[in-house]
């Protein structure tokens, strides 16, 4: 396919900037908030009383953001149209007592976060990111975005069977990054982070730190029709959702629903947290929005009954070297447009009426789309869609973008697809 000049470079270039600027969920929501602020959205505090005013608003909590746009003509019972996504990606996260080492090497103790493809973290130049919490309760973002750490793979001479027998990695023994040589001192890592962030180490009351690959996202392929980069699962959807919400909220748009972006943390380990999809965050924001506009419980029930959520997350493109693992009749391809994800056992929330909503949005946007369903012999993954549907009783459709190397430290997608997804999401939010 000759796609060299077909795709919207502007959108994909901006996604690359977003990915590089978002090594942690905390950075991703800060980047999203910055783009929303530029478009006229304003942050509202969960601890303040909310008012009935129209316009763009957002709530930030940890690694989650909920943003919505109240049109002038909205009533208390106006339904919502929600784009759902998640901000977290599988990686290695710093343990509470991080300073460790062996044999004269300085190392950092890490936990494995989510369903990480462990081998993809070997022999990469890794930076350190996340947030620190100061004693006064305020947060500072941390981003040491240069080669600092590495998980070195054992040389083949000391592991002769590795290629034939497969690489076996013990999560506790084999994944500890090195970050230098010398004596291990208690408090070394946090002192280093304090210095890098320009704060006094004694002021640090807590931290949430993780490692990231410092290699920049890049176009790939003969015609640069592919995009390689970190955390596309699922920052690709977060970025598209932000772009779609801003596009749908432009002045003069005749909206019959309230467009919403809900980007949650902790999807990769089951969504059970105060910032995860299983928590009350989205429901609280939607309810408070109804009540702030003078709505009753009845108005809230009416609004929720008319609400639809497109939950966008990555899915599997057909792998040329392992095509037998995929469903033979359903082979999503990069640059074929967004995918509709179906699983009758409700690992995905899509049903026939959801399909119709998604197909209509793609048609309005002039965007091609594809079906994804698992091979019956392979267990199917899941996402925030079924949780959102069950938690809030909201009609939910699971969609996304087909990628390769899901949960690798560096994933691969079609360079057209982010823009096609954003166009479909915009048409959906516009109703
Ligand atoms: Zn995901």
Short mmCIF file of C-alpha atoms and ligand atoms in Angstrom, two decimals:
data_model
loop_
_atom_site.label_atom_id
_atom_site.label_comp_id
_atom_site.label_asym_id
_atom_site.label_seq_id
_atom_site.Cartn_x
_atom_site.Cartn_y
_atom_site.Cartn_z
CA UNK A 1 0.00 0.00 0.00
CA UNK A 2 1.44 3.40 -0.87
CA UNK A 3 0.69 5.41 2.20
CA UNK A 4 3.75 7.63 2.29
CA UNK A 5 1.78 10.80 1.70
CA UNK A 6 -1.65 9.73 2.83
CA UNK A 7 -1.45 10.08 6.57
CA UNK A 8 -1.81 13.21 8.60
CA UNK A 9 1.77 13.82 9.65
CA UNK A 10 0.65 16.68 11.89
CA UNK A 11 -1.43 14.44 14.16
CA UNK A 12 1.18 11.65 14.25
CA UNK A 13 4.03 14.13 14.83
CA UNK A 14 2.06 15.55 17.75
CA UNK A 15 1.48 12.02 19.10
CA UNK A 16 5.25 11.45 19.00
CA UNK A 17 5.76 14.64 21.04
CA UNK A 18 3.04 13.51 23.47
CA UNK A 19 4.60 10.03 23.91
CA UNK A 20 8.08 11.44 24.50
CA UNK A 21 6.76 13.98 27.02
CA UNK A 22 4.73 11.35 28.91
CA UNK A 23 7.09 8.77 30.45
CA UNK A 24 4.65 8.24 33.36
CA UNK A 25 0.84 8.51 33.82
CA UNK A 26 1.41 11.71 35.83
CA UNK A 27 3.17 13.29 32.86
CA UNK A 28 0.49 12.05 30.46
CA UNK A 29 -2.31 13.78 32.38
CA UNK A 30 -0.20 16.95 32.75
CA UNK A 31 0.37 16.95 28.96
CA UNK A 32 -3.35 16.36 28.34
CA UNK A 33 -4.24 19.19 30.74
CA UNK A 34 -1.82 21.55 29.00
CA UNK A 35 -3.44 20.88 25.61
CA UNK A 36 -6.92 21.31 27.12
CA UNK A 37 -5.94 24.56 28.83
CA UNK A 38 -4.75 25.96 25.49
CA UNK A 39 -8.18 25.08 24.09
CA UNK A 40 -9.93 27.01 26.90
CA UNK A 41 -10.67 24.16 29.33
CA UNK A 42 -10.23 24.96 33.02
CA UNK A 43 -9.40 22.70 35.95
CA UNK A 44 -12.04 22.25 38.65
CA UNK A 45 -11.08 20.99 42.10
CA UNK A 46 -12.97 18.04 43.54
CA UNK A 47 -12.91 19.86 46.91
CA UNK A 48 -14.68 22.99 45.53
CA UNK A 49 -18.39 23.53 44.96
CA UNK A 50 -19.16 23.18 41.24
CA UNK A 51 -21.28 25.66 39.32
CA UNK A 52 -23.68 25.43 36.37
CA UNK A 53 -21.44 27.28 33.91
CA UNK A 54 -20.99 26.11 30.34
CA UNK A 55 -17.57 25.42 28.79
CA UNK A 56 -14.65 23.03 29.05
CA UNK A 57 -13.65 21.63 32.45
CA UNK A 58 -11.39 18.92 33.78
CA UNK A 59 -10.56 17.09 37.00
CA UNK A 60 -7.06 15.77 37.67
CA UNK A 61 -6.44 13.04 40.21
CA UNK A 62 -3.06 11.29 40.28
CA UNK A 63 -2.57 9.62 36.91
CA UNK A 64 -6.21 10.10 35.79
CA UNK A 65 -7.99 12.94 34.05
CA UNK A 66 -11.69 13.43 33.33
CA UNK A 67 -12.45 16.33 30.95
CA UNK A 68 -15.82 17.45 29.60
CA UNK A 69 -17.43 20.29 27.70
CA UNK A 70 -20.83 21.64 28.76
CA UNK A 71 -22.60 23.26 25.79
CA UNK A 72 -24.62 26.45 26.45
CA UNK A 73 -27.84 24.63 25.57
CA UNK A 74 -27.25 21.58 27.81
CA UNK A 75 -30.07 20.67 30.20
CA UNK A 76 -29.63 18.74 33.44
CA UNK A 77 -30.72 15.52 31.67
CA UNK A 78 -28.48 15.91 28.61
CA UNK A 79 -26.66 12.59 28.10
CA UNK A 80 -22.89 12.20 27.82
CA UNK A 81 -20.75 10.83 25.03
CA UNK A 82 -17.58 9.46 26.58
CA UNK A 83 -14.22 8.46 25.14
CA UNK A 84 -12.51 6.14 27.63
CA UNK A 85 -8.80 5.27 27.71
CA UNK A 86 -5.97 4.55 30.15
CA UNK A 87 -2.75 6.39 30.95
CA UNK A 88 -0.62 3.57 32.40
CA UNK A 89 1.66 1.10 30.62
CA UNK A 90 3.48 -2.00 31.84
CA UNK A 91 6.98 -1.16 33.11
CA UNK A 92 9.40 -1.42 36.05
CA UNK A 93 8.63 0.63 39.16
CA UNK A 94 10.89 1.66 42.02
CA UNK A 95 10.52 -0.25 45.32
CA UNK A 96 10.15 1.54 48.70
CA UNK A 97 13.79 0.90 49.68
CA UNK A 98 15.38 1.27 46.25
CA UNK A 99 19.09 1.30 47.05
CA UNK A 100 20.59 -2.09 46.42
CA UNK A 101 23.52 -3.69 44.63
CA UNK A 102 25.88 -6.64 44.33
CA UNK A 103 29.48 -7.33 43.38
CA UNK A 104 30.41 -3.64 43.33
CA UNK A 105 27.46 -2.60 41.16
CA UNK A 106 24.91 -0.04 42.27
CA UNK A 107 21.36 -1.13 41.46
CA UNK A 108 17.78 0.04 41.92
CA UNK A 109 15.20 -2.38 43.32
CA UNK A 110 12.08 -2.52 41.12
CA UNK A 111 8.64 -4.13 41.07
CA UNK A 112 7.12 -5.34 37.81
CA UNK A 113 4.06 -3.27 36.89
CA UNK A 114 1.36 -4.96 34.79
CA UNK A 115 1.83 -7.61 32.12
CA UNK A 116 5.29 -6.50 31.04
CA UNK A 117 7.14 -8.27 28.21
CA UNK A 118 10.22 -8.54 30.41
CA UNK A 119 12.76 -9.22 27.66
CA UNK A 120 11.98 -5.89 25.99
CA UNK A 121 13.44 -4.05 28.98
CA UNK A 122 16.83 -5.72 28.61
CA UNK A 123 19.79 -3.81 27.18
CA UNK A 124 17.88 -0.57 26.75
CA UNK A 125 19.04 2.84 27.92
CA UNK A 126 16.53 3.72 30.61
CA UNK A 127 15.55 7.00 32.25
CA UNK A 128 13.66 7.58 35.50
CA UNK A 129 10.32 9.36 35.81
CA UNK A 130 7.20 9.78 37.91
CA UNK A 131 6.41 12.13 40.75
CA UNK A 132 7.54 13.01 44.23
CA UNK A 133 5.25 14.19 46.98
CA UNK A 134 6.61 16.90 49.26
CA UNK A 135 5.87 17.12 52.98
CA UNK A 136 3.27 19.84 52.33
CA UNK A 137 1.32 17.39 50.12
CA UNK A 138 2.22 19.05 46.81
CA UNK A 139 3.63 17.03 43.90
CA UNK A 140 6.56 17.57 41.56
CA UNK A 141 6.98 15.71 38.30
CA UNK A 142 10.32 13.91 37.87
CA UNK A 143 11.80 13.18 34.46
CA UNK A 144 15.43 12.13 34.14
CA UNK A 145 15.17 11.68 30.39
CA UNK A 146 18.68 10.46 29.61
CA UNK A 147 20.45 7.10 29.79
CA UNK A 148 20.70 6.39 33.53
CA UNK A 149 19.86 2.74 34.08
CA UNK A 150 20.03 -0.59 32.26
CA UNK A 151 18.96 -4.18 32.85
CA UNK A 152 21.89 -6.02 31.25
CA UNK A 153 21.15 -9.34 29.56
CA UNK A 154 23.42 -12.27 30.34
CA UNK A 155 26.00 -12.85 27.57
CA UNK A 156 25.25 -15.76 25.25
CA UNK A 157 28.54 -17.39 26.30
CA UNK A 158 27.08 -17.78 29.80
CA UNK A 159 23.62 -18.85 28.56
CA UNK A 160 24.32 -21.12 25.58
CA UNK A 161 20.77 -22.48 25.23
CA UNK A 162 19.02 -19.12 25.22
CA UNK A 163 18.10 -18.95 21.52
CA UNK A 164 16.89 -22.55 21.20
CA UNK A 165 15.32 -23.01 24.66
CA UNK A 166 13.92 -19.52 25.17
CA UNK A 167 14.92 -16.75 27.52
CA UNK A 168 13.81 -17.46 31.10
CA UNK A 169 13.65 -14.39 33.32
CA UNK A 170 13.04 -14.46 37.06
CA UNK A 171 11.17 -11.26 37.98
CA UNK A 172 12.97 -10.91 41.31
CA UNK A 173 16.52 -11.93 40.40
CA UNK A 174 17.00 -10.87 36.78
CA UNK A 175 15.22 -7.56 36.29
CA UNK A 176 17.13 -5.30 38.71
CA UNK A 177 18.63 -2.36 36.76
CA UNK A 178 22.19 -1.20 37.34
CA UNK A 179 22.88 2.52 37.61
CA UNK A 180 26.59 2.67 38.31
CA UNK A 181 29.49 1.35 40.30
CA UNK A 182 30.51 1.75 43.92
CA UNK A 183 29.24 1.52 47.46
CA UNK A 184 25.49 1.33 47.96
CA UNK A 185 24.31 4.06 50.33
CA UNK A 186 20.89 4.29 51.91
CA UNK A 187 18.92 7.19 50.40
CA UNK A 188 21.17 7.48 47.33
CA UNK A 189 18.44 7.26 44.71
CA UNK A 190 16.07 9.70 46.38
CA UNK A 191 18.95 12.18 47.01
CA UNK A 192 19.74 11.92 43.31
CA UNK A 193 16.07 12.53 42.41
CA UNK A 194 15.93 15.51 44.78
CA UNK A 195 18.98 17.02 43.11
CA UNK A 196 17.55 16.42 39.61
CA UNK A 197 14.22 17.96 40.59
CA UNK A 198 15.73 20.91 42.46
CA UNK A 199 14.19 20.16 45.84
CA UNK A 200 15.67 19.46 49.27
CA UNK A 201 15.75 15.68 49.88
CA UNK A 202 14.48 16.27 53.43
CA UNK A 203 11.29 17.77 51.94
CA UNK A 204 10.39 14.57 50.05
CA UNK A 205 7.63 12.70 51.83
CA UNK A 206 6.93 10.03 49.18
CA UNK A 207 7.48 9.02 45.57
CA UNK A 208 6.02 7.08 42.68
CA UNK A 209 8.90 6.42 40.31
CA UNK A 210 9.36 4.20 37.28
CA UNK A 211 11.80 3.64 34.44
CA UNK A 212 11.29 4.39 30.75
CA UNK A 213 13.14 3.86 27.49
CA UNK A 214 14.81 7.12 26.45
CA UNK A 215 14.76 6.22 22.74
CA UNK A 216 12.52 8.70 20.87
CA UNK A 217 9.47 7.54 18.86
CA UNK A 218 10.26 7.16 15.15
CA UNK A 219 8.66 6.53 11.78
CA UNK A 220 9.62 3.12 10.41
CA UNK A 221 9.21 1.20 7.17
CA UNK A 222 10.00 1.58 3.48
CA UNK A 223 7.51 4.43 3.10
CA UNK A 224 7.58 5.45 6.77
CA UNK A 225 4.09 4.00 7.02
CA UNK A 226 4.69 2.64 10.53
CA UNK A 227 5.31 4.27 13.90
CA UNK A 228 7.55 2.75 16.58
CA UNK A 229 7.38 4.11 20.09
CA UNK A 230 6.83 3.50 23.79
CA UNK A 231 3.51 3.40 25.68
CA UNK A 232 1.27 3.49 22.59
CA UNK A 233 -0.88 1.15 24.69
CA UNK A 234 -2.60 3.32 25.57
CA UNK A 235 -1.31 6.88 25.25
CA UNK A 236 -2.20 6.67 21.55
CA UNK A 237 -5.88 6.64 22.63
CA UNK A 238 -5.39 9.29 25.34
CA UNK A 239 -3.79 11.61 22.78
CA UNK A 240 -6.52 10.92 20.19
CA UNK A 241 -9.19 11.45 22.87
CA UNK A 242 -7.76 14.84 23.84
CA UNK A 243 -7.62 15.90 20.18
CA UNK A 244 -11.19 14.67 19.61
CA UNK A 245 -12.59 16.41 22.70
CA UNK A 246 -10.97 19.71 21.68
CA UNK A 247 -12.25 19.34 18.09
CA UNK A 248 -15.79 18.47 19.21
CA UNK A 249 -15.91 21.41 21.65
CA UNK A 250 -15.18 24.14 19.13
CA UNK A 251 -17.41 27.24 19.33
CA UNK A 252 -20.63 26.93 17.37
CA UNK A 253 -20.71 23.10 17.40
CA UNK A 254 -24.34 21.98 17.77
CA UNK A 255 -23.93 19.28 20.43
CA UNK A 256 -26.83 17.15 21.62
CA UNK A 257 -24.63 15.40 24.22
CA UNK A 258 -21.88 16.45 26.61
CA UNK A 259 -18.55 15.20 25.21
CA UNK A 260 -16.26 13.63 27.84
CA UNK A 261 -12.74 12.20 27.93
CA UNK A 262 -12.08 9.71 30.76
CA UNK A 263 -8.45 8.60 30.97
CA UNK A 264 -7.86 6.26 33.90
CA UNK A 265 -4.76 4.94 35.63
CA UNK A 266 -4.11 1.32 36.71
CA UNK A 267 -5.77 -0.48 33.76
CA UNK A 268 -2.75 -2.73 33.40
CA UNK A 269 -3.33 -4.29 36.81
CA UNK A 270 -7.11 -4.46 36.93
CA UNK A 271 -8.33 -0.86 37.40
CA UNK A 272 -9.03 -1.20 41.15
CA UNK A 273 -7.90 2.13 42.57
CA UNK A 274 -9.23 5.63 43.25
CA UNK A 275 -7.90 6.65 39.83
CA UNK A 276 -8.81 3.41 38.04
CA UNK A 277 -11.92 2.66 35.99
CA UNK A 278 -13.28 0.45 38.79
CA UNK A 279 -13.25 3.43 41.19
CA UNK A 280 -16.00 6.05 41.54
CA UNK A 281 -14.13 8.89 39.75
CA UNK A 282 -16.04 8.96 36.45
CA UNK A 283 -19.44 8.39 38.06
CA UNK A 284 -18.78 11.14 40.62
CA UNK A 285 -17.76 13.64 37.94
CA UNK A 286 -20.78 12.90 35.72
CA UNK A 287 -23.20 13.04 38.68
CA UNK A 288 -21.74 16.25 40.03
CA UNK A 289 -21.98 17.77 36.55
CA UNK A 290 -25.73 16.91 36.45
CA UNK A 291 -26.36 18.17 39.99
CA UNK A 292 -24.31 21.38 39.42
CA UNK A 293 -26.68 22.18 36.55
CA UNK A 294 -29.62 21.89 38.94
CA UNK A 295 -30.45 18.28 38.05
CA UNK A 296 -32.31 15.78 40.23
CA UNK A 297 -31.66 12.06 40.69
CA UNK A 298 -34.22 11.54 37.91
CA UNK A 299 -32.22 13.85 35.58
CA UNK A 300 -29.07 11.88 36.37
CA UNK A 301 -30.78 8.57 35.62
CA UNK A 302 -32.10 9.96 32.32
CA UNK A 303 -28.68 11.34 31.37
CA UNK A 304 -26.92 8.05 32.18
CA UNK A 305 -29.53 6.02 30.28
CA UNK A 306 -28.79 8.00 27.13
CA UNK A 307 -25.00 7.93 27.57
CA UNK A 308 -22.61 5.97 25.33
CA UNK A 309 -18.91 5.28 25.96
CA UNK A 310 -16.40 4.40 23.27
CA UNK A 311 -13.61 2.72 25.21
CA UNK A 312 -10.44 2.98 23.12
CA UNK A 313 -7.44 0.75 23.72
CA UNK A 314 -4.95 -1.13 21.58
CA UNK A 315 -5.65 -4.54 20.00
CA UNK A 316 -3.55 -7.03 18.08
CA UNK A 317 -2.70 -6.49 14.42
CA UNK A 318 -2.07 -9.76 12.59
CA UNK A 319 1.58 -10.80 13.12
CA UNK A 320 3.23 -11.98 9.90
CA UNK A 321 5.41 -14.53 11.73
CA UNK A 322 2.67 -15.93 13.99
CA UNK A 323 -0.53 -15.63 11.96
CA UNK A 324 -1.80 -18.97 13.34
CA UNK A 325 -2.29 -17.29 16.74
CA UNK A 326 -4.92 -14.97 15.28
CA UNK A 327 -8.53 -15.63 14.26
CA UNK A 328 -8.18 -16.65 10.60
CA UNK A 329 -11.17 -14.63 9.38
CA UNK A 330 -10.34 -11.45 11.31
CA UNK A 331 -6.95 -9.99 10.53
CA UNK A 332 -6.68 -6.31 11.47
CA UNK A 333 -3.92 -4.52 9.56
CA UNK A 334 -1.99 -1.36 10.39
CA UNK A 335 -3.42 1.69 8.57
CA UNK A 336 -6.73 -0.12 8.04
CA UNK A 337 -8.42 2.22 10.50
CA UNK A 338 -9.66 1.71 14.07
CA UNK A 339 -10.79 -1.74 15.21
CA UNK A 340 -14.08 -2.80 16.77
CA UNK A 341 -13.24 -5.28 19.54
CA UNK A 342 -15.74 -8.07 20.13
CA UNK A 343 -15.82 -10.83 22.74
CA UNK A 344 -19.14 -12.52 23.51
CA UNK A 345 -17.89 -13.44 26.98
CA UNK A 346 -17.71 -9.72 27.80
CA UNK A 347 -13.97 -9.34 27.91
CA UNK A 348 -15.04 -6.52 25.58
CA UNK A 349 -18.34 -4.70 26.10
CA UNK A 350 -19.24 -4.35 22.41
CA UNK A 351 -22.60 -5.68 21.19
CA UNK A 352 -24.55 -5.23 17.97
CA UNK A 353 -26.00 -1.86 18.97
CA UNK A 354 -22.54 -0.67 19.96
CA UNK A 355 -21.25 -1.78 16.58
CA UNK A 356 -23.91 0.41 14.95
CA UNK A 357 -22.85 3.49 16.97
CA UNK A 358 -19.20 2.97 16.05
CA UNK A 359 -19.93 2.24 12.38
CA UNK A 360 -22.03 5.42 12.15
CA UNK A 361 -19.25 7.54 13.67
CA UNK A 362 -16.67 6.08 11.26
CA UNK A 363 -19.01 6.67 8.34
CA UNK A 364 -19.55 10.33 9.31
CA UNK A 365 -15.77 10.73 9.64
CA UNK A 366 -15.08 8.95 6.34
CA UNK A 367 -12.83 6.52 8.21
CA UNK A 368 -12.39 2.81 7.35
CA UNK A 369 -12.60 0.37 10.25
CA UNK A 370 -11.91 -3.29 11.05
CA UNK A 371 -13.14 -6.12 13.27
CA UNK A 372 -11.08 -7.74 16.00
CA UNK A 373 -12.01 -10.99 17.71
CA UNK A 374 -9.71 -13.54 19.36
CA UNK A 375 -8.88 -17.04 18.16
CA UNK A 376 -11.04 -19.36 20.33
CA UNK A 377 -7.91 -21.21 21.47
CA UNK A 378 -6.29 -18.02 22.83
CA UNK A 379 -7.50 -16.31 26.00
CA UNK A 380 -8.74 -12.81 25.19
CA UNK A 381 -7.33 -9.71 26.91
CA UNK A 382 -9.64 -7.14 28.43
CA UNK A 383 -9.80 -3.40 29.06
CA UNK A 384 -11.77 -0.70 30.87
CA UNK A 385 -14.84 -1.12 28.62
CA UNK A 386 -16.62 -3.93 30.51
CA UNK A 387 -15.74 -2.26 33.85
CA UNK A 388 -17.24 1.06 32.74
CA UNK A 389 -20.35 -0.70 31.46
CA UNK A 390 -20.85 -2.69 34.67
CA UNK A 391 -19.85 0.05 37.14
CA UNK A 392 -22.04 2.83 35.72
CA UNK A 393 -24.65 0.98 33.65
CA UNK A 394 -23.47 2.88 30.57
CA UNK A 395 -23.71 1.47 27.03
CA UNK A 396 -20.07 0.82 26.11
CA UNK A 397 -18.30 -0.10 22.88
CA UNK A 398 -14.72 -1.41 22.87
CA UNK A 399 -12.63 -0.10 20.02
CA UNK A 400 -8.99 0.83 19.45
CA UNK A 401 -5.98 0.60 17.20
CA UNK A 402 -4.27 -2.57 15.99
CA UNK A 403 -0.61 -2.74 17.01
CA UNK A 404 2.24 -5.24 17.17
CA UNK A 405 4.46 -5.87 20.20
CA UNK A 406 1.76 -5.00 22.74
CA UNK A 407 3.25 -4.48 26.24
CA UNK A 408 6.77 -4.24 24.83
CA UNK A 409 8.88 -1.29 25.96
CA UNK A 410 8.60 -0.20 22.31
CA UNK A 411 5.43 -0.97 20.35
CA UNK A 412 4.55 -0.65 16.65
CA UNK A 413 1.48 0.70 14.85
CA UNK A 414 0.46 2.11 11.49
CA UNK A 415 1.33 5.80 11.14
CA UNK A 416 -2.14 6.59 9.65
CA UNK A 417 -4.12 4.95 12.42
CA UNK A 418 -3.75 7.54 15.20
CA UNK A 419 -5.28 10.20 12.96
CA UNK A 420 -8.03 7.85 11.72
CA UNK A 421 -8.88 7.00 15.35
CA UNK A 422 -9.00 10.69 16.35
CA UNK A 423 -11.31 11.45 13.39
CA UNK A 424 -13.68 8.64 14.37
CA UNK A 425 -13.66 9.74 18.04
CA UNK A 426 -14.41 13.34 17.03
CA UNK A 427 -17.40 12.25 14.91
CA UNK A 428 -18.62 10.13 17.84
CA UNK A 429 -18.33 12.97 20.38
CA UNK A 430 -20.12 15.34 18.02
CA UNK A 431 -23.06 12.90 18.09
ZN1 LIG B 1 -4.16 -1.08 27.07
#
